[in-house]
GROMACS .gro file of C-alpha atoms in nm:
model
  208
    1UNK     CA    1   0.997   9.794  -0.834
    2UNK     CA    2   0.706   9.573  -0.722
    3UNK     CA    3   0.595   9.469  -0.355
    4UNK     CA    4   0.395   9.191  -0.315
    5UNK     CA    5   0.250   9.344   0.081
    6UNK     CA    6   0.106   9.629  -0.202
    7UNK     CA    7  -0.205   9.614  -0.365
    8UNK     CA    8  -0.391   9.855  -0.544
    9UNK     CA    9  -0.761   9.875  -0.658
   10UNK     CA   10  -0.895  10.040  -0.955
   11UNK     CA   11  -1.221  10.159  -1.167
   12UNK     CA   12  -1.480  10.399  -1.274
   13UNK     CA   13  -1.662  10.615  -1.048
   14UNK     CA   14  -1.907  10.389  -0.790
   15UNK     CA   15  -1.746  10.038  -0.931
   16UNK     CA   16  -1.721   9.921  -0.520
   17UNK     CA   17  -1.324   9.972  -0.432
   18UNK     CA   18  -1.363  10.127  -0.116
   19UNK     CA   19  -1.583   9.848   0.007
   20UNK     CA   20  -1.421   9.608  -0.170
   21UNK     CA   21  -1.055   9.712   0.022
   22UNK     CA   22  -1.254   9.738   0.348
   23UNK     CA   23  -1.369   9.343   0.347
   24UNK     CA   24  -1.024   9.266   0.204
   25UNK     CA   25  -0.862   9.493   0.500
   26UNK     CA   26  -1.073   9.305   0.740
   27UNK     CA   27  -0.976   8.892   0.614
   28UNK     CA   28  -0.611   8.986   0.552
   29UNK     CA   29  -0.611   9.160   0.919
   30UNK     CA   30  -0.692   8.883   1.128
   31UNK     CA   31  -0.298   8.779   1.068
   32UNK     CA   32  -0.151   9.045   0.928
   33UNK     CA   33  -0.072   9.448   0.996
   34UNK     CA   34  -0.284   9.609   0.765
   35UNK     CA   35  -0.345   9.979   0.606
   36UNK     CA   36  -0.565  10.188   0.370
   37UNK     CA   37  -0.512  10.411   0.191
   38UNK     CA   38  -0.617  10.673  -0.131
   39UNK     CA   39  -0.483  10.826  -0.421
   40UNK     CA   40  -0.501  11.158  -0.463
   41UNK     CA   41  -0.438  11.161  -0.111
   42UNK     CA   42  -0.329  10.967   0.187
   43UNK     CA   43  -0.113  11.231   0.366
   44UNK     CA   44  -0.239  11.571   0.508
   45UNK     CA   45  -0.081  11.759   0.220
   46UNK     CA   46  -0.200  11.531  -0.055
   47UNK     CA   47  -0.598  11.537   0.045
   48UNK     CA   48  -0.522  11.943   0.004
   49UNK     CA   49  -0.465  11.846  -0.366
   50UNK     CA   50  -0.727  11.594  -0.357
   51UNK     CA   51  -0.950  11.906  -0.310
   52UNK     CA   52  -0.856  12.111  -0.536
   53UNK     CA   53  -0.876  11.825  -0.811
   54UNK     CA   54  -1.231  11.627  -0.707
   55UNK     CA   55  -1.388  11.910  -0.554
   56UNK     CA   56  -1.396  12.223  -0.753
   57UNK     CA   57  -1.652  12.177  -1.084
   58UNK     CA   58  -1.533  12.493  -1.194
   59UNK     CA   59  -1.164  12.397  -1.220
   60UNK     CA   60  -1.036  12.506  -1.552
   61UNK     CA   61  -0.686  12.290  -1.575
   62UNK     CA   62  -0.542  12.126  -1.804
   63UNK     CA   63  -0.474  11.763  -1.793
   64UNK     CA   64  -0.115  11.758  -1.785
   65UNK     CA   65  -0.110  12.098  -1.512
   66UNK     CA   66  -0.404  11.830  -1.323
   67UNK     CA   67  -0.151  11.498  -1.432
   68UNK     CA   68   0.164  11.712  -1.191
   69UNK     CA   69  -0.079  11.768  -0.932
   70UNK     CA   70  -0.102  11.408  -0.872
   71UNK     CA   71   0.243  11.302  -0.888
   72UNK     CA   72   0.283  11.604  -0.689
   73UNK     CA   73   0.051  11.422  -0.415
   74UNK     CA   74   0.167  11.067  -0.521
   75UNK     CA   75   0.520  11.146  -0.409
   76UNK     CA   76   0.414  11.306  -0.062
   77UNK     CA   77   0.250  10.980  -0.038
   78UNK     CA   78   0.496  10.674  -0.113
   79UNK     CA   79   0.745  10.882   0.079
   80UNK     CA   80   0.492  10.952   0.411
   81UNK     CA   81   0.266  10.665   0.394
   82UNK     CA   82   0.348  10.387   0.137
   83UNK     CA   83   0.717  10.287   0.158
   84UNK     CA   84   0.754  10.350   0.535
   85UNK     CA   85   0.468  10.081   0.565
   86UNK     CA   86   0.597   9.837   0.355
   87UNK     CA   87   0.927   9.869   0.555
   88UNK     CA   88   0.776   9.765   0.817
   89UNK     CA   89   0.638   9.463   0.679
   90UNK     CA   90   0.259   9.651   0.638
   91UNK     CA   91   0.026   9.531   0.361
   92UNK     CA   92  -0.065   9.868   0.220
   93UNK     CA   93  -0.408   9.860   0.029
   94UNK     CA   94  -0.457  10.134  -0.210
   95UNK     CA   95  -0.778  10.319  -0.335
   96UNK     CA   96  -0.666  10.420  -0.688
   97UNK     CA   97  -0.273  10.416  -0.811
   98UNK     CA   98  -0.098  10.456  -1.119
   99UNK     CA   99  -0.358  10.315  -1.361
  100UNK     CA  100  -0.614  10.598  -1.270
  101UNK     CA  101  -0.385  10.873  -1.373
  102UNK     CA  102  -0.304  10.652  -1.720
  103UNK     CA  103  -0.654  10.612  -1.760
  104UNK     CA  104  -0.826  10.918  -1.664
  105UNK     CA  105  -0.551  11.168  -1.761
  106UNK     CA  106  -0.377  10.987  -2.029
  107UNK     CA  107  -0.641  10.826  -2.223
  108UNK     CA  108  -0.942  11.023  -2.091
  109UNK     CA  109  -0.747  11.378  -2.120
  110UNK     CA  110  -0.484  11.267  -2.405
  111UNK     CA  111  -0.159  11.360  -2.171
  112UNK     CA  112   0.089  11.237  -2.309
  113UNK     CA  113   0.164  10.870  -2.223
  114UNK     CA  114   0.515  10.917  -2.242
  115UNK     CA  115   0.562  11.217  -1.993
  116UNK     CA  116   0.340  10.959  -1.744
  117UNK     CA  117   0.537  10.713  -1.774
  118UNK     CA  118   0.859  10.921  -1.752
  119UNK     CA  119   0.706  11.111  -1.423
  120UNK     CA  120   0.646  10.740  -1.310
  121UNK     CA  121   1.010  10.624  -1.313
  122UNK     CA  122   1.206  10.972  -1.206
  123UNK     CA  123   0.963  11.039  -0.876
  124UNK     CA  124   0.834  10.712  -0.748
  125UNK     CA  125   1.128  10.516  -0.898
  126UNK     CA  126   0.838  10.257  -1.053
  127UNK     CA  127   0.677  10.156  -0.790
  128UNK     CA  128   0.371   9.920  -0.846
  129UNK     CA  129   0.176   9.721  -0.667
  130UNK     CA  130   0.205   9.329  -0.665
  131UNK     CA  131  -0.134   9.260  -0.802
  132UNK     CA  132  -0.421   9.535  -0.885
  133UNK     CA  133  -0.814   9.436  -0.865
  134UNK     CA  134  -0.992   9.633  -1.178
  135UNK     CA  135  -1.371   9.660  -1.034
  136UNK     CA  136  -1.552   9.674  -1.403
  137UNK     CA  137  -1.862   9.852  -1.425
  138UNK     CA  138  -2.098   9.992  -1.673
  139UNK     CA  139  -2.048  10.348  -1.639
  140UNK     CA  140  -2.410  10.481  -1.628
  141UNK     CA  141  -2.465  10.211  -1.306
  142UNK     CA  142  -2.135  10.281  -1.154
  143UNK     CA  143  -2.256  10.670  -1.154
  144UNK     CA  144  -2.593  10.607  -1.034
  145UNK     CA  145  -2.454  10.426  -0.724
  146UNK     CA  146  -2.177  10.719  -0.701
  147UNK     CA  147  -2.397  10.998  -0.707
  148UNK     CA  148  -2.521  10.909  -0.327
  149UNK     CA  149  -2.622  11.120  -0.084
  150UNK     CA  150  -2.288  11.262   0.152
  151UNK     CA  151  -2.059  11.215  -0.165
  152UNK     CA  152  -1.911  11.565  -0.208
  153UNK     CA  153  -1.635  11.462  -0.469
  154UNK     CA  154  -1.858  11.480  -0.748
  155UNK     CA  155  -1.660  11.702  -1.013
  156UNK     CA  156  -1.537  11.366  -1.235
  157UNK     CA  157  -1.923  11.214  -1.145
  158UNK     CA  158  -2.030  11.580  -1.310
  159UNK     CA  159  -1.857  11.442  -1.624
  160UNK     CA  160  -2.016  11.395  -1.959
  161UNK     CA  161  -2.076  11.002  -2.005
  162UNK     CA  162  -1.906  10.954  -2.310
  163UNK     CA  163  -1.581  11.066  -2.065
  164UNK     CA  164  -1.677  10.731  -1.864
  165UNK     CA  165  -1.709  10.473  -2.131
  166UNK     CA  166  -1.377  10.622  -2.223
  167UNK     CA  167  -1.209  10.591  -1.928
  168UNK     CA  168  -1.369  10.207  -1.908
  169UNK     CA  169  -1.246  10.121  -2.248
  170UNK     CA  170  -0.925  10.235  -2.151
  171UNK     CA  171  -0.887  10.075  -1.766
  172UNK     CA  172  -0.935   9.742  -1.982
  173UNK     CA  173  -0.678   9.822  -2.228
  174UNK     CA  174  -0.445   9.893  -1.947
  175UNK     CA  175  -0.515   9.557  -1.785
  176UNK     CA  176  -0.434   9.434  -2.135
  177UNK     CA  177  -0.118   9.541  -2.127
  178UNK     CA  178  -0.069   9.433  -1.809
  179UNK     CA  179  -0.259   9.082  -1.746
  180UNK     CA  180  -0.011   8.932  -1.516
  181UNK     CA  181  -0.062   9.252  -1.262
  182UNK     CA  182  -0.447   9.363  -1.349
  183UNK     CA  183  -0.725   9.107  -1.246
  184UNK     CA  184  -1.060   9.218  -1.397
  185UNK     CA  185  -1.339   9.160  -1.163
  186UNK     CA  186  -1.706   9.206  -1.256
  187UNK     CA  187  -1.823   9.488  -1.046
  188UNK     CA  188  -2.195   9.426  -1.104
  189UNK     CA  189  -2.191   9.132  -0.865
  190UNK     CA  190  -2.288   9.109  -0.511
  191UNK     CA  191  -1.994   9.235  -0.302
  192UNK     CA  192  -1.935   8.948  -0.100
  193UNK     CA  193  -1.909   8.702  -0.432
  194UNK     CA  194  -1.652   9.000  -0.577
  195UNK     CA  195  -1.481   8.980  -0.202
  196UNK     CA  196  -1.444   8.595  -0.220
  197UNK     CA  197  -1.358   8.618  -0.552
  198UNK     CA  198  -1.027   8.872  -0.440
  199UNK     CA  199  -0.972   8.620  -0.192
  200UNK     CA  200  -0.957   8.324  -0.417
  201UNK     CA  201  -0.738   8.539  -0.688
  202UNK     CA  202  -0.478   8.641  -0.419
  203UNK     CA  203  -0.459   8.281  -0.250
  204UNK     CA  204  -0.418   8.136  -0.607
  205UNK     CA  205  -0.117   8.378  -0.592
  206UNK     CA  206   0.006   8.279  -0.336
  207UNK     CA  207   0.052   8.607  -0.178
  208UNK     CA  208  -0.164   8.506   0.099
   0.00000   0.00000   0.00000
């Protein structure tokens, strides 16, 4: 089930999405009822989870109890924040989706692909977004700019680095797969070339 008012951004840890949604919030805004939004999170309930899953270093999960946790929080939010925004004709703007959780969780923890994918069609009934901006970073810069002072989410940033070049390797194999949804920007640029680029990519689309 795809939406073209929802789009989703994705990458490693510091690769720019949360500025990068903010100057695409702001352009799309001017003529259009806009919202942002997070995964794990997004609803009251789901930032609890998003706690107990960025924040705690000492968490001892495994990746498929951590992989239920976000669906858990990924259903609170399509039913509280995404779907009732779309119906009423929202663009909905998302920091992290469904591509994190294959990527981090799948690839980066080995859950199995198929219980992801499974979880993906019996509680969100398949949603994805219409097109999803991949921010791709070297993961040694992306942490350097991550680890900033006031960033308190640091248990993925605490991460061994070979856990980052995995998780890169494997955003760009999801994008891969799925070229006709995934656009791969360069997040190394300046941010207002990688915001005009967005721009250019979604008018090209024609979903602007």
């Amino acid at each position: 089930m795809i939406n073209s008012r929802f789009i989703s951004f994705e990458g490693g840890e510091g690769s720019g999405k949360s500025t990068q949604i903010k100057l695409l919030a702001k352009k799309l805004s001017k003529k259009r009822k806009v919202i942002i939004t997070r995964e794990p999170g997004g609803t009251k309930d789901a930032e609890k989870i998003r706690n107990l899953i960025v924040k705690d270093k000492n968490q001892k999960w495994s990746g498929t109890v951590e992989t239920m946790l976000l669906f858990a929080a990924r259903k609170d939010h399509i039913d509280k924040v995404i779907m009732p925004n779309l119906k009423k004709g929202y663009w909905v703007l998302c920091d992290r989706y469904i591509d994190s959780t294959m990527a981090y969780q799948g690839y980066g923890k080995k859950v199995d692909l198929k219980m992801i994918n499974s979880l993906n069609k019996i509680l969100i009934n398949n949603l994805v977004p219409s097109v999803t901006f991949l921010l791709d970073i070297d993961p040694r810069t992306g942490l350097s700019r991550s680890k900033r002072k006031g960033n308190n989410d640091l248990r993925y940033e605490n991460m061994h680095i070979s856990f980052h070049r995995k998780v890169r390797s494997s955003f760009l194999k999801i994008a891969k797969i799925n070229k006709s949804r995934i656009k791969i920007i360069d997040a190394g640029q300046d941010k207002n070339k990688i915001s005009e680029n967005i721009w250019k990519i979604l008018g090209k689309s024609k979903r602007i």
